Amino acid sequence: MSLLKSWVDSANSAATPFPLNNLPYGVFSTAKVDGHCGVAIGDMILDVTALEEAGVISIDEIPVFDLPMWNEFMDLGAEVWAEFRTSLQELLGEGAPEELRKTLKAYLVAQADATMHLPFAVSEYTDFYAGKNHAFNVGTMFRGPENALPPNWLHIPIGYNGRASSVVVSGTDVRRPWGQLKAPDAEMPSFAPCKRFDLELEMGAIVGQPSEGPITVGEADQNIFGYVLLNDWSARDIQAWEYQPLGPFQAKATATTISPWIVTAAALEPFRTSTPAREKELLPYLAEPKPGLYDIELEVTLAPEGKAETTITRTNYSQMYYSAAQQLAHHTTSGCAMTVGDLLGSGTISGPTKPERGSLLELSWGGKEPLTLDTGDERSFLADGDTLTLKGAAKGDGYQIGFGDCAGTVLPALDDPYKR
Ligand code: CA
């Protein structure tokens, strides 16, 4: 696969995250329109809501893009997903007739003039813990290297049910939370602002088709519509005190930031790669009919307030031990119904070496080895005013499938949330 050429010039470079090969789906507003569905092409957005209203495009002659979300479209299923993608590639491809280009040009909006919103209504949110290097690092810090991986880890994609209400789009500020904290040697817990606020570099898989009852990994793979970058903001001091025996709760409920464009599974298809060799044989229901991961290069930058950014980690989605399809299949084993717009966080993606770690908890080893940024600032955990940006792209021959930034700035904690 190489770069597919478009008549939108900015889409024809190796550097653009959004060539014709990609065509990710988002929701945007400008000075003129409010909450329209759009498709990114180069540095522009094709306004498909306006195109549908004008009757230039139509799916099954029903309104599909009339709401500020892609859920209605996802609901229509894989056949419609494929047909629409093909028609977009024809509309925006270099072979499109001049008359058509002229029509479509009126529906192109500069990304620079647009504000992005959540691209879909998040119906439910589950976060997994499926990166082995991350699980081993965190387990080592919390319980020692002998007990780092829980005995179930190599058999089950471990997860917890998160809060859909915590999910926000890139660019949303994140307020440092208060919570119940207890230092290991303290007699009593206290209620105070989090002192160990952290990021988790993850990918989010979006369920595009509902299911009831158990489904196979192959069926799960077909039900995944696309992917976003995901930052699972984490309050480590709150987490350390609350996590046993039922897992994280308030430590993970402040915010979960996702990138604004849904990159479709179809666009990522050329980048499929296998999960790593199994250290323990998996139960048959978790067997993968085909490679379940994607080769997606990831990085995170941290910029102190008013200062330049430093890249603090570089890793790859292919480092996961379990694929999103395995996670989704496992999620349904109980009979748990899955819905359109269900979001599955991959778990923190850390590579095997230190510069590949996907959280500050790991990068600073629990605060024992602070990071020195390019600006000279030191960080063990996040400071107020810090802006974190997750970036990701699958790199092809002369083109890339980019995700668009997943960014957020840390605001200082409130004075006292219970002061009335
Ligand atoms: Ca997480």
PDB file of C-alpha atoms and ligand atoms in Angstrom, residues 127-128 160 200 202 232 234 252 347-348, ligand 1:
ATOM      1  CA  ASP A 127     -10.381   0.127  30.901  1.00  0.00           C
ATOM      2  CA  PHE A 128      -8.012  -2.825  30.634  1.00  0.00           C
ATOM      3  CA  TYR A 160     -12.492  -2.663  35.364  1.00  0.00           C
ATOM      4  CA  GLU A 200      -1.476   6.612  31.098  1.00  0.00           C
ATOM      5  CA  GLU A 202      -3.365   4.025  25.890  1.00  0.00           C
ATOM      6  CA  ASP A 232      -6.298   7.604  31.395  1.00  0.00           C
ATOM      7  CA  SER A 234      -4.540   8.630  37.138  1.00  0.00           C
ATOM      8  CA  LYS A 252      -9.447   6.969  37.498  1.00  0.00           C
ATOM      9  CA  GLY A 347      -4.267  -0.469  29.276  1.00  0.00           C
ATOM     10  CA  THR A 348      -1.052   1.483  29.550  1.00  0.00           C
TER      11      THR A 348
HETATM   12 CA    CA B   1      -5.465   2.633  32.519  1.00  0.00          CA
END
